[in-house]
Structures are given as C-alpha cells and as structure tokens.
PDB file of N, CA and C in Angstrom:
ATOM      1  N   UNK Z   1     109.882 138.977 332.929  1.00 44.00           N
ATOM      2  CA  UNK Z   1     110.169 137.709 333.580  1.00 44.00           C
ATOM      3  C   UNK Z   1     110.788 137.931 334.963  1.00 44.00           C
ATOM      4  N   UNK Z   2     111.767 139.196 335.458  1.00 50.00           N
ATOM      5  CA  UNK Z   2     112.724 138.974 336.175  1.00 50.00           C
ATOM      6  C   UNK Z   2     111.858 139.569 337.652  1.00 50.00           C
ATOM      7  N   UNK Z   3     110.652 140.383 336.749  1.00 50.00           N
ATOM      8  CA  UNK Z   3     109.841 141.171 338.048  1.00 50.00           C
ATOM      9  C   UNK Z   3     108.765 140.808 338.335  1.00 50.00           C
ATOM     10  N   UNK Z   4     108.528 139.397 337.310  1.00 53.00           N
ATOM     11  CA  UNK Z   4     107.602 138.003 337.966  1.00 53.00           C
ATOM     12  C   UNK Z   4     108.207 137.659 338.590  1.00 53.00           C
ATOM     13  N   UNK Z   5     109.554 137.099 338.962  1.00 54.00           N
ATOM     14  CA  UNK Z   5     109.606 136.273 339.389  1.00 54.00           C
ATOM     15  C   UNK Z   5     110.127 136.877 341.223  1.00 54.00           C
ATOM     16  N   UNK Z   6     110.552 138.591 340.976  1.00 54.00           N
ATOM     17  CA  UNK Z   6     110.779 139.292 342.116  1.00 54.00           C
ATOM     18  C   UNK Z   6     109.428 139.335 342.651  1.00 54.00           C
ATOM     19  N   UNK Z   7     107.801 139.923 342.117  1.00 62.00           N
ATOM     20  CA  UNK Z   7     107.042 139.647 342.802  1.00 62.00           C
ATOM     21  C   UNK Z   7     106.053 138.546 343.305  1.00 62.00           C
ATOM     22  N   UNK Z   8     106.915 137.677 343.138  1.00 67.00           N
ATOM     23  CA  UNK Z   8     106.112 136.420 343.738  1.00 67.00           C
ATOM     24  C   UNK Z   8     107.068 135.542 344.645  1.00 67.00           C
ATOM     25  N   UNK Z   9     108.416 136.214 344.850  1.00 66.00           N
ATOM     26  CA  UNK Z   9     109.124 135.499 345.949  1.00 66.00           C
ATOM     27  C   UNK Z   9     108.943 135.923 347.180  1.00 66.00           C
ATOM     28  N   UNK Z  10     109.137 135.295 348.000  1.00 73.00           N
ATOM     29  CA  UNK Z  10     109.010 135.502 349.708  1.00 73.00           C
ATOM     30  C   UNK Z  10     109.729 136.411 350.007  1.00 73.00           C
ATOM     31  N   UNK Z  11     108.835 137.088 350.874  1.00 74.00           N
ATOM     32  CA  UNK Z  11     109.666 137.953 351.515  1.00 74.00           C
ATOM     33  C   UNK Z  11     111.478 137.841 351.917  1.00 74.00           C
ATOM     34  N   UNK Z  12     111.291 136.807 352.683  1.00 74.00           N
ATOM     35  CA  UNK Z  12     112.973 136.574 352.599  1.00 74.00           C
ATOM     36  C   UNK Z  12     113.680 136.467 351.864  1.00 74.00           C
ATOM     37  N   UNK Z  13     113.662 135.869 350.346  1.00 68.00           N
ATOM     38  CA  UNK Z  13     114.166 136.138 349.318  1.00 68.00           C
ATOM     39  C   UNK Z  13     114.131 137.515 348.550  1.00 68.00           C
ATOM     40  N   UNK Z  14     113.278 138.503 348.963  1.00 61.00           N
ATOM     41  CA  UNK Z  14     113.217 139.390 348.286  1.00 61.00           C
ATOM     42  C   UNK Z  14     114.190 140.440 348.631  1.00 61.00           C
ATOM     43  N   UNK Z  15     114.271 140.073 350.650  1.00 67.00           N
ATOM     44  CA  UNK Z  15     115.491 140.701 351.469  1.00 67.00           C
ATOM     45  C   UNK Z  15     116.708 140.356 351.031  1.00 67.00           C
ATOM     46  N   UNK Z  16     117.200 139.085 350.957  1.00 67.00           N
ATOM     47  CA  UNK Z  16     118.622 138.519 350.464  1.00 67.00           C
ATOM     48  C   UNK Z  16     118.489 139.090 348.567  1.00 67.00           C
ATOM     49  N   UNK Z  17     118.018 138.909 348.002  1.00 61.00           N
ATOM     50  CA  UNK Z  17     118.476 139.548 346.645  1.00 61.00           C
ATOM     51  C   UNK Z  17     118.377 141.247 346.716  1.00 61.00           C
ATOM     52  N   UNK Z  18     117.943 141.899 347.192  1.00 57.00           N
ATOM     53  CA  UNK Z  18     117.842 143.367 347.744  1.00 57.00           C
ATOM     54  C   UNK Z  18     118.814 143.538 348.702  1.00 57.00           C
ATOM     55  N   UNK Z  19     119.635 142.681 349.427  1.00 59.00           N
ATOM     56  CA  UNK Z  19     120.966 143.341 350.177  1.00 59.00           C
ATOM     57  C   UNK Z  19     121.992 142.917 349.157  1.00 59.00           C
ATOM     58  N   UNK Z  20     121.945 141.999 348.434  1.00 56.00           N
ATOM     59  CA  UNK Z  20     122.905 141.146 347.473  1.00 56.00           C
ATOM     60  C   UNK Z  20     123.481 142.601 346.447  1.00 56.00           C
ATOM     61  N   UNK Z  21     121.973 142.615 345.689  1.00 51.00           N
ATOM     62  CA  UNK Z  21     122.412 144.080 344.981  1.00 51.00           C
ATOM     63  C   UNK Z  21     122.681 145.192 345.420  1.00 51.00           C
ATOM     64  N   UNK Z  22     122.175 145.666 346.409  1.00 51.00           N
ATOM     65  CA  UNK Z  22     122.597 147.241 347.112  1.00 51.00           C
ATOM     66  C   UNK Z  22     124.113 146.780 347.402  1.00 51.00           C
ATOM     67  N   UNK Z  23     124.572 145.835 347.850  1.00 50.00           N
ATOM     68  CA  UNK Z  23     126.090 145.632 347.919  1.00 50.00           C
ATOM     69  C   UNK Z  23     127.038 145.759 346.901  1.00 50.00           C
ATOM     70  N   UNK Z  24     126.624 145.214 345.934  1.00 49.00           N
ATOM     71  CA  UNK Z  24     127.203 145.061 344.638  1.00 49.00           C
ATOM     72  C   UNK Z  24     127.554 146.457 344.212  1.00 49.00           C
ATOM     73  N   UNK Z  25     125.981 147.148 344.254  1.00 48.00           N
ATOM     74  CA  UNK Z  25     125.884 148.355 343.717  1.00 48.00           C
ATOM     75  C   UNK Z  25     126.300 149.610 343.884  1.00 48.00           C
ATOM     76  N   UNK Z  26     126.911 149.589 345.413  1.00 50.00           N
ATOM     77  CA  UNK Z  26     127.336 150.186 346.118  1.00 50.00           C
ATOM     78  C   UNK Z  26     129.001 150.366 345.776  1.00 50.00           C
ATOM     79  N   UNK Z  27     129.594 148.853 345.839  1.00 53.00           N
ATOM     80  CA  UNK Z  27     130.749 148.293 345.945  1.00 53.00           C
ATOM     81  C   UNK Z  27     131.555 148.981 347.459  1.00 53.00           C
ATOM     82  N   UNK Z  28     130.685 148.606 348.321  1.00 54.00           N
ATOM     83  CA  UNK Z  28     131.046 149.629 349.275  1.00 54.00           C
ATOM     84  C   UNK Z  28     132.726 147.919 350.259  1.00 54.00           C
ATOM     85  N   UNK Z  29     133.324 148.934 350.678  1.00 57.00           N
ATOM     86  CA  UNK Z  29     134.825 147.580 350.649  1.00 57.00           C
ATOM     87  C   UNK Z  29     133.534 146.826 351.549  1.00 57.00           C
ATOM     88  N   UNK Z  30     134.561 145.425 351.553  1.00 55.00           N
ATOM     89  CA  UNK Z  30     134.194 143.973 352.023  1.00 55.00           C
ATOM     90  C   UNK Z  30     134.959 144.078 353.649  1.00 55.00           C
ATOM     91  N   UNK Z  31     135.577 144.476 353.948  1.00 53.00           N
ATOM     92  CA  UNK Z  31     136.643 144.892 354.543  1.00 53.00           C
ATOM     93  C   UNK Z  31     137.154 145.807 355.293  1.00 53.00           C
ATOM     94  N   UNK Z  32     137.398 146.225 356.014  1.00 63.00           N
ATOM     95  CA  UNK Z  32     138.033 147.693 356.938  1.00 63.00           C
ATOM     96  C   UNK Z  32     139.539 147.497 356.644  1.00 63.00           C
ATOM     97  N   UNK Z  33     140.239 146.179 355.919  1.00 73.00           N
ATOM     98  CA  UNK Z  33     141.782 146.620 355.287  1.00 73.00           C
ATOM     99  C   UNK Z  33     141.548 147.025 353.847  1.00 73.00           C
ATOM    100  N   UNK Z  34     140.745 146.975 353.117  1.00 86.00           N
ATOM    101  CA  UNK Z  34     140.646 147.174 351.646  1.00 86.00           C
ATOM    102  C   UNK Z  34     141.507 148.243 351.538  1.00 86.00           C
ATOM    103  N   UNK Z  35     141.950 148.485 350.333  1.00 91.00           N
ATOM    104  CA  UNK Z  35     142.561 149.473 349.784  1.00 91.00           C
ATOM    105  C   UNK Z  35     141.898 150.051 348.771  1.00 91.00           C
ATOM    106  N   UNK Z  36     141.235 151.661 348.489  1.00 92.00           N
ATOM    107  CA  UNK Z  36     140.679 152.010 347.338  1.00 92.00           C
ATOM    108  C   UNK Z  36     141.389 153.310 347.208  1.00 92.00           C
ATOM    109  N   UNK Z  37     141.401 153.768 345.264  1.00 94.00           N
ATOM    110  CA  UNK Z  37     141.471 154.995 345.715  1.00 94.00           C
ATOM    111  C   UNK Z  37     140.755 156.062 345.996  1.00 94.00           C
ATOM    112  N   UNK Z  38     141.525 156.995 346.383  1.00 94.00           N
ATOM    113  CA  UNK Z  38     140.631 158.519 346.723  1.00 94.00           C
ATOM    114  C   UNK Z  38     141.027 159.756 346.100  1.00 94.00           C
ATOM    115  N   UNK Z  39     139.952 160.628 345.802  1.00 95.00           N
ATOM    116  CA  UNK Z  39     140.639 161.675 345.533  1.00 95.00           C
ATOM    117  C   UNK Z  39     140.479 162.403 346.576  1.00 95.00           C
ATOM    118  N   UNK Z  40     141.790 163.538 346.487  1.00 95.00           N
ATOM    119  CA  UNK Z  40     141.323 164.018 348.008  1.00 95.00           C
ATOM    120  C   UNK Z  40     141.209 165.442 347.459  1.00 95.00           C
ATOM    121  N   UNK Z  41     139.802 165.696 348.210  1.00 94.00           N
ATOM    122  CA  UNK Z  41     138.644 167.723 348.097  1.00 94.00           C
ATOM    123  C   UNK Z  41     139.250 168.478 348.800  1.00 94.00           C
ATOM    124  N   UNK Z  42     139.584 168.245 350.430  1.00 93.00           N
ATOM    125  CA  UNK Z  42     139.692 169.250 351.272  1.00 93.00           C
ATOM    126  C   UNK Z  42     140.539 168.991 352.466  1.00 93.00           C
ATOM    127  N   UNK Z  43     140.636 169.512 353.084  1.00 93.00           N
ATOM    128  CA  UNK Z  43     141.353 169.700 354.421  1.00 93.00           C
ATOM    129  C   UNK Z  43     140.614 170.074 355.463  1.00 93.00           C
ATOM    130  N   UNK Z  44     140.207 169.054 356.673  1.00 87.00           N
ATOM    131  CA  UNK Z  44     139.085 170.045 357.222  1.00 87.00           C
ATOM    132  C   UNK Z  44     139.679 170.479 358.627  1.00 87.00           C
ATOM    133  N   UNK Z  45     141.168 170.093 358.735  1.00 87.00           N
ATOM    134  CA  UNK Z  45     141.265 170.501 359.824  1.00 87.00           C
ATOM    135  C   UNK Z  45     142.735 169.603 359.812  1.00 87.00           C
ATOM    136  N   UNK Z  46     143.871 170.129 361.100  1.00 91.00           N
ATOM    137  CA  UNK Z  46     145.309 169.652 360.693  1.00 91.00           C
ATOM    138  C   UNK Z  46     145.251 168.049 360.930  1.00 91.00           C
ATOM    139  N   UNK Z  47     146.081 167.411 359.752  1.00 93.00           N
ATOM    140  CA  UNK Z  47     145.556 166.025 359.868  1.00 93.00           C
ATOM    141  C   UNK Z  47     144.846 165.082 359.330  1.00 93.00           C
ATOM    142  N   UNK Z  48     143.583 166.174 358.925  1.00 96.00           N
ATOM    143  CA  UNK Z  48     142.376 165.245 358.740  1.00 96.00           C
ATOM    144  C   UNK Z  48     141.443 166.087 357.061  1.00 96.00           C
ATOM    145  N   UNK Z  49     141.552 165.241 356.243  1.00 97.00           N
ATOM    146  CA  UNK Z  49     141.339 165.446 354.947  1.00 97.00           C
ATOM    147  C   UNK Z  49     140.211 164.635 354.535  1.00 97.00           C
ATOM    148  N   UNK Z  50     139.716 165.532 353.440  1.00 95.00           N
ATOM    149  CA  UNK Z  50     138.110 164.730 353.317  1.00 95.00           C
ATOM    150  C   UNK Z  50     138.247 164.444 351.273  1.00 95.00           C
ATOM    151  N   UNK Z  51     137.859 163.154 351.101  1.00 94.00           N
ATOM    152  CA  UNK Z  51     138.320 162.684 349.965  1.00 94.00           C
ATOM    153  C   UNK Z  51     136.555 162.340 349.655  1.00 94.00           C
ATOM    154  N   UNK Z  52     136.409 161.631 347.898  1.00 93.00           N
ATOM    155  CA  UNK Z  52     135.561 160.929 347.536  1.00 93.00           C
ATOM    156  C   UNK Z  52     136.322 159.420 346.714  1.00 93.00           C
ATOM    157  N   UNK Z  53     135.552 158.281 347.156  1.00 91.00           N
ATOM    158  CA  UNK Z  53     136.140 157.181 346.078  1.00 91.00           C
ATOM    159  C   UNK Z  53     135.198 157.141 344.972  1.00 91.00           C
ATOM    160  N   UNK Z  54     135.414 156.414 343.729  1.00 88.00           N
ATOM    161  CA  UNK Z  54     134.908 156.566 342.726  1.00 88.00           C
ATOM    162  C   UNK Z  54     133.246 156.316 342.736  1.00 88.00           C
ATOM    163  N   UNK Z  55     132.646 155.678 343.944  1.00 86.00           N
ATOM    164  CA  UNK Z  55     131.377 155.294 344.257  1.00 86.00           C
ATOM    165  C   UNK Z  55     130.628 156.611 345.025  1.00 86.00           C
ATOM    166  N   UNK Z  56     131.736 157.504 345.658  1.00 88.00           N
ATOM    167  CA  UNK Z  56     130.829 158.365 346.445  1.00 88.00           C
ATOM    168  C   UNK Z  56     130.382 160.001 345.158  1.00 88.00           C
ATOM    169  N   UNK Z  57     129.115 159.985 345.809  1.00 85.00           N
ATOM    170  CA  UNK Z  57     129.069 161.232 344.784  1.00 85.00           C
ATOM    171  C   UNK Z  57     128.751 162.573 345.286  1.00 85.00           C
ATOM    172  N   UNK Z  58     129.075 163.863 344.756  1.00 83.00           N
ATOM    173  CA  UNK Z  58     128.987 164.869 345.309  1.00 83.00           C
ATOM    174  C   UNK Z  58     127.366 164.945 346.040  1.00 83.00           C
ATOM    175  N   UNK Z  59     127.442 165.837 347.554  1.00 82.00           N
ATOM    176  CA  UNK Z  59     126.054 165.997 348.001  1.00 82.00           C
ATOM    177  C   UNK Z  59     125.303 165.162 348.106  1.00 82.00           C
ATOM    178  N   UNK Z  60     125.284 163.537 347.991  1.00 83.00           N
ATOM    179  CA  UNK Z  60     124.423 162.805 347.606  1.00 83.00           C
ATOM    180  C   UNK Z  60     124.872 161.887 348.575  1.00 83.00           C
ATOM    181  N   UNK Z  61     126.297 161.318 348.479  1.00 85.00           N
ATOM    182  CA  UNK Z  61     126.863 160.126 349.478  1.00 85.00           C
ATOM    183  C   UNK Z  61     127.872 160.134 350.349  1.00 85.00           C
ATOM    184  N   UNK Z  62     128.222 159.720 350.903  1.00 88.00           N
ATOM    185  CA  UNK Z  62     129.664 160.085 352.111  1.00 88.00           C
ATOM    186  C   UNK Z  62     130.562 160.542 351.793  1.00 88.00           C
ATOM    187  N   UNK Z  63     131.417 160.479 352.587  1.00 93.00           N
ATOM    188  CA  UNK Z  63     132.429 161.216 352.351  1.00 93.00           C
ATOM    189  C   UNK Z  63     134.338 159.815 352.731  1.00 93.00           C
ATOM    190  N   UNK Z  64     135.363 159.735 352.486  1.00 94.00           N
ATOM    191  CA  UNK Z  64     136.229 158.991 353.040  1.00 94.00           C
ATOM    192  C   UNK Z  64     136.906 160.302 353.611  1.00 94.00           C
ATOM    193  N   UNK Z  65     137.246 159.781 355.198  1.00 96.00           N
ATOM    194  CA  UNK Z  65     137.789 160.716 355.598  1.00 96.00           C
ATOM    195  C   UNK Z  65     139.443 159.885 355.787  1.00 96.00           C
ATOM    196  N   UNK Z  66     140.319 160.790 356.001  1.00 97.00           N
ATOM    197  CA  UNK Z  66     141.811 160.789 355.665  1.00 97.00           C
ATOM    198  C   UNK Z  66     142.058 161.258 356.924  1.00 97.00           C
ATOM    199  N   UNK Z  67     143.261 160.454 357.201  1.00 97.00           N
ATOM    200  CA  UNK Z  67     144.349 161.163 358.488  1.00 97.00           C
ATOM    201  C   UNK Z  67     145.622 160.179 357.932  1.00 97.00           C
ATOM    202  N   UNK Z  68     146.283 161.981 357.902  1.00 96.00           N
ATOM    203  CA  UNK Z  68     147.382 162.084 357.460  1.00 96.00           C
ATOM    204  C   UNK Z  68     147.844 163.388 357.538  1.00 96.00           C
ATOM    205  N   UNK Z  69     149.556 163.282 357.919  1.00 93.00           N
ATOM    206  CA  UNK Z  69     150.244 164.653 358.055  1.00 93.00           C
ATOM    207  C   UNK Z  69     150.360 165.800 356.945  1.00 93.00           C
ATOM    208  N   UNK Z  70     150.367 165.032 355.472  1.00 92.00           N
ATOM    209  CA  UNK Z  70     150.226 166.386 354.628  1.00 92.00           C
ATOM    210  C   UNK Z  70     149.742 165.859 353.399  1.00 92.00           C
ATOM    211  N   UNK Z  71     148.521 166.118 352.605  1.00 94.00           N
ATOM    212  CA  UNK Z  71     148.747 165.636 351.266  1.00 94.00           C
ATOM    213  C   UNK Z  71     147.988 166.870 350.374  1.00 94.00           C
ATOM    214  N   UNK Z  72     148.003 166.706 349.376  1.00 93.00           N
ATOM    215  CA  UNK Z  72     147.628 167.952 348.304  1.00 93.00           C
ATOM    216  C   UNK Z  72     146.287 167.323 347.732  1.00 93.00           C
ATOM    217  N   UNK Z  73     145.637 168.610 347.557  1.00 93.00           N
ATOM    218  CA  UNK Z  73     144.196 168.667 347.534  1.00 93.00           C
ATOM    219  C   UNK Z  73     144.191 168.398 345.949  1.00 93.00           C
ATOM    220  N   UNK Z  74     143.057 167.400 345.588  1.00 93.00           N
ATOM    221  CA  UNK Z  74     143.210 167.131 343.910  1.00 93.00           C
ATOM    222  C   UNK Z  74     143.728 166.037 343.074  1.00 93.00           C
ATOM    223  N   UNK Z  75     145.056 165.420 344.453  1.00 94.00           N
ATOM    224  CA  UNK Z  75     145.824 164.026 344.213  1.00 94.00           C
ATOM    225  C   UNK Z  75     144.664 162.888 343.985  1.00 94.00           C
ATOM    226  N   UNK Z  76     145.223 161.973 343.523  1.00 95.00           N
ATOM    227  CA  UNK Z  76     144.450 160.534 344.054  1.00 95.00           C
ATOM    228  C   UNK Z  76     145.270 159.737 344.452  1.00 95.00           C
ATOM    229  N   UNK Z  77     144.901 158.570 345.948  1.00 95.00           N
ATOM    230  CA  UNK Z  77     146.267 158.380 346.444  1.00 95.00           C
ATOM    231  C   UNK Z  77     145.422 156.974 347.106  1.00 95.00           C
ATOM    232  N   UNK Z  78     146.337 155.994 347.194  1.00 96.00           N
ATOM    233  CA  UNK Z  78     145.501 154.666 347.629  1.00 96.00           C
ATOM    234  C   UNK Z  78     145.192 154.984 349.402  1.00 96.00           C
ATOM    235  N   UNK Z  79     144.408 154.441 349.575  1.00 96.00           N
ATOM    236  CA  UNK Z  79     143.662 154.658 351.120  1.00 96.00           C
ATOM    237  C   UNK Z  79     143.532 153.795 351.616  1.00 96.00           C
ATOM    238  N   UNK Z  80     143.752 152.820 352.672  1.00 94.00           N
ATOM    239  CA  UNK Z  80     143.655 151.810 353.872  1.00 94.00           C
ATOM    240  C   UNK Z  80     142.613 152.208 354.421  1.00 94.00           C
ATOM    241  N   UNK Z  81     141.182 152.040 353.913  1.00 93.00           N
ATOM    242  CA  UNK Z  81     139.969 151.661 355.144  1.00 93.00           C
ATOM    243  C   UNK Z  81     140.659 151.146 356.546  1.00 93.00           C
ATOM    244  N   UNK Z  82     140.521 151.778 357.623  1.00 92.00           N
ATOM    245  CA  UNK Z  82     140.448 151.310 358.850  1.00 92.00           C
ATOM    246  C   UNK Z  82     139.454 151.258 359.653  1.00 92.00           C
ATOM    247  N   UNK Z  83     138.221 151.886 359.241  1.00 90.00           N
ATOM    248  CA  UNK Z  83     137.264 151.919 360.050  1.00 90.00           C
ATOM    249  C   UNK Z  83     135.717 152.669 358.835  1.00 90.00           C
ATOM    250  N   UNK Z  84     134.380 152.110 359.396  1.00 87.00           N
ATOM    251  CA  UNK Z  84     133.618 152.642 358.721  1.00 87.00           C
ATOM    252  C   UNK Z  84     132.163 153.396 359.487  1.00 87.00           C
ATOM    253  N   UNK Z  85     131.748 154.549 359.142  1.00 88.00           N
ATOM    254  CA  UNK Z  85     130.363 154.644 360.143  1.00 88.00           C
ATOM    255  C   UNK Z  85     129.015 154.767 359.039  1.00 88.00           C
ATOM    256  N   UNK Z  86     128.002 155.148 359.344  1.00 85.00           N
ATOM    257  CA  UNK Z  86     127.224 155.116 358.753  1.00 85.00           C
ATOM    258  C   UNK Z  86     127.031 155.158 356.994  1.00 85.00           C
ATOM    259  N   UNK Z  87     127.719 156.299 357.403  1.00 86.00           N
ATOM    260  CA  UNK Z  87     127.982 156.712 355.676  1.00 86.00           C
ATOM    261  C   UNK Z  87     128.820 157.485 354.947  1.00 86.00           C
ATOM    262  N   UNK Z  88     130.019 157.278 356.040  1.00 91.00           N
ATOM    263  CA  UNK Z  88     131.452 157.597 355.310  1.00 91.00           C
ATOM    264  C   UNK Z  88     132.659 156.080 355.385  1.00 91.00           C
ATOM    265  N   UNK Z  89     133.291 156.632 355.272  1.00 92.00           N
ATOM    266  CA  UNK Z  89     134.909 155.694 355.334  1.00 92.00           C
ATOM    267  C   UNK Z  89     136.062 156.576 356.548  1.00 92.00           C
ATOM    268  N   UNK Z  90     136.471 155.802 356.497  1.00 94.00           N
ATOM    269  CA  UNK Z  90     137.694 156.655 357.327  1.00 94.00           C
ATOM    270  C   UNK Z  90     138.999 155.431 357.362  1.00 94.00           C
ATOM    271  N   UNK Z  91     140.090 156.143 356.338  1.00 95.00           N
ATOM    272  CA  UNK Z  91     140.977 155.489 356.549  1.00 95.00           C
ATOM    273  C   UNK Z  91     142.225 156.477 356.305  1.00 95.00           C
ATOM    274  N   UNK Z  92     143.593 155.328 356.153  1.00 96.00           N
ATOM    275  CA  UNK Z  92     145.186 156.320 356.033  1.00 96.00           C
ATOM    276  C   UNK Z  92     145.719 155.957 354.516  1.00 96.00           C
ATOM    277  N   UNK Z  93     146.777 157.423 354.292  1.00 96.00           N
ATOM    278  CA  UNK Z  93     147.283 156.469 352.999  1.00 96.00           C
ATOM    279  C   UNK Z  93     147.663 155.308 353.200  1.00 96.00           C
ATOM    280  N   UNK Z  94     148.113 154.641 352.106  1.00 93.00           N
ATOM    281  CA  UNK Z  94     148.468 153.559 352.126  1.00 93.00           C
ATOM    282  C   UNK Z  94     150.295 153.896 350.805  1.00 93.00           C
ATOM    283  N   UNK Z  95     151.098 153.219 351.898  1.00 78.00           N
ATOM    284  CA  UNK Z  95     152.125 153.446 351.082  1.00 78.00           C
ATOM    285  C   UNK Z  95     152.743 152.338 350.259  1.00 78.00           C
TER     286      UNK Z  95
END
C-alpha cells in the first residue's frame, strides 16, 4: 500500500516525504544550539578533539569535532553544536 501510494505521488511530494525522513532518520540537531552527547575518539591536535554522537558511525559518517582545553579520550560529555559543515558537527562542551 505505502509504495503505491509513494509511486504514484508527484514528484514534489515524493521530495518533501524523502527530506521529511532522511531528517528524522538522521536525527541530525534542528539547531546549531542543540545539545547532544559525544563520545570523544581522539585528539587531533591541541584543542581540538574528534568525537562520534550516537547517529554517527565509524568510517561511514562524520565526525563532531570538539574545541576544548583538555578532555579524556573515551568520556561522553554533552556538546553545544555551534556550527555545522557538510558532514560533520563542530561544537564545545557544554557545562
């Protein structure tokens, strides 16, 4: 029923329910203040730490990048999105 009724809608409807779900599916933030957590992998340099949130997956999807003066590799620690690019995150802890 559900892929009758996907192939016989208009194109434009097929765009708006196909960004609707990749959003959902994603759960990528609504927001550049959201708060999610992270775990944080690595250190790639002084400052700047490279985490995954529970949506990103190894080799496959972005990365949240971290700036911050010191944190330990392995923590999970809430993160302030401040900014986003293609296909990472980049935000600070959040205290």
């Amino acid at each position: 029923m559900i892929k009758h009724l996907f192939l016989t809608a208009t194109p434009a409807a097929k765009r708006r329910v196909l960004t609707k779900l990749s959003k959902d599916w994603l759960k990528l933030p609504e927001s550049k203040a959201e708060i999610i957590p992270v775990l944080v992998e690595a250190a790639s340099e002084k400052g700047v730490y490279m985490g995954r949130t529970r949506f990103q997956a190894p080799e496959v999807d972005g990365v949240t990048i971290i700036h911050a003066d010191h944190l330990e590799i392995g923590d999970v620690i809430r993160v302030r999105i401040t900014d986003t690019l293609e296909y990472d995150l980049i935000g600070v802890p959040h205290e």
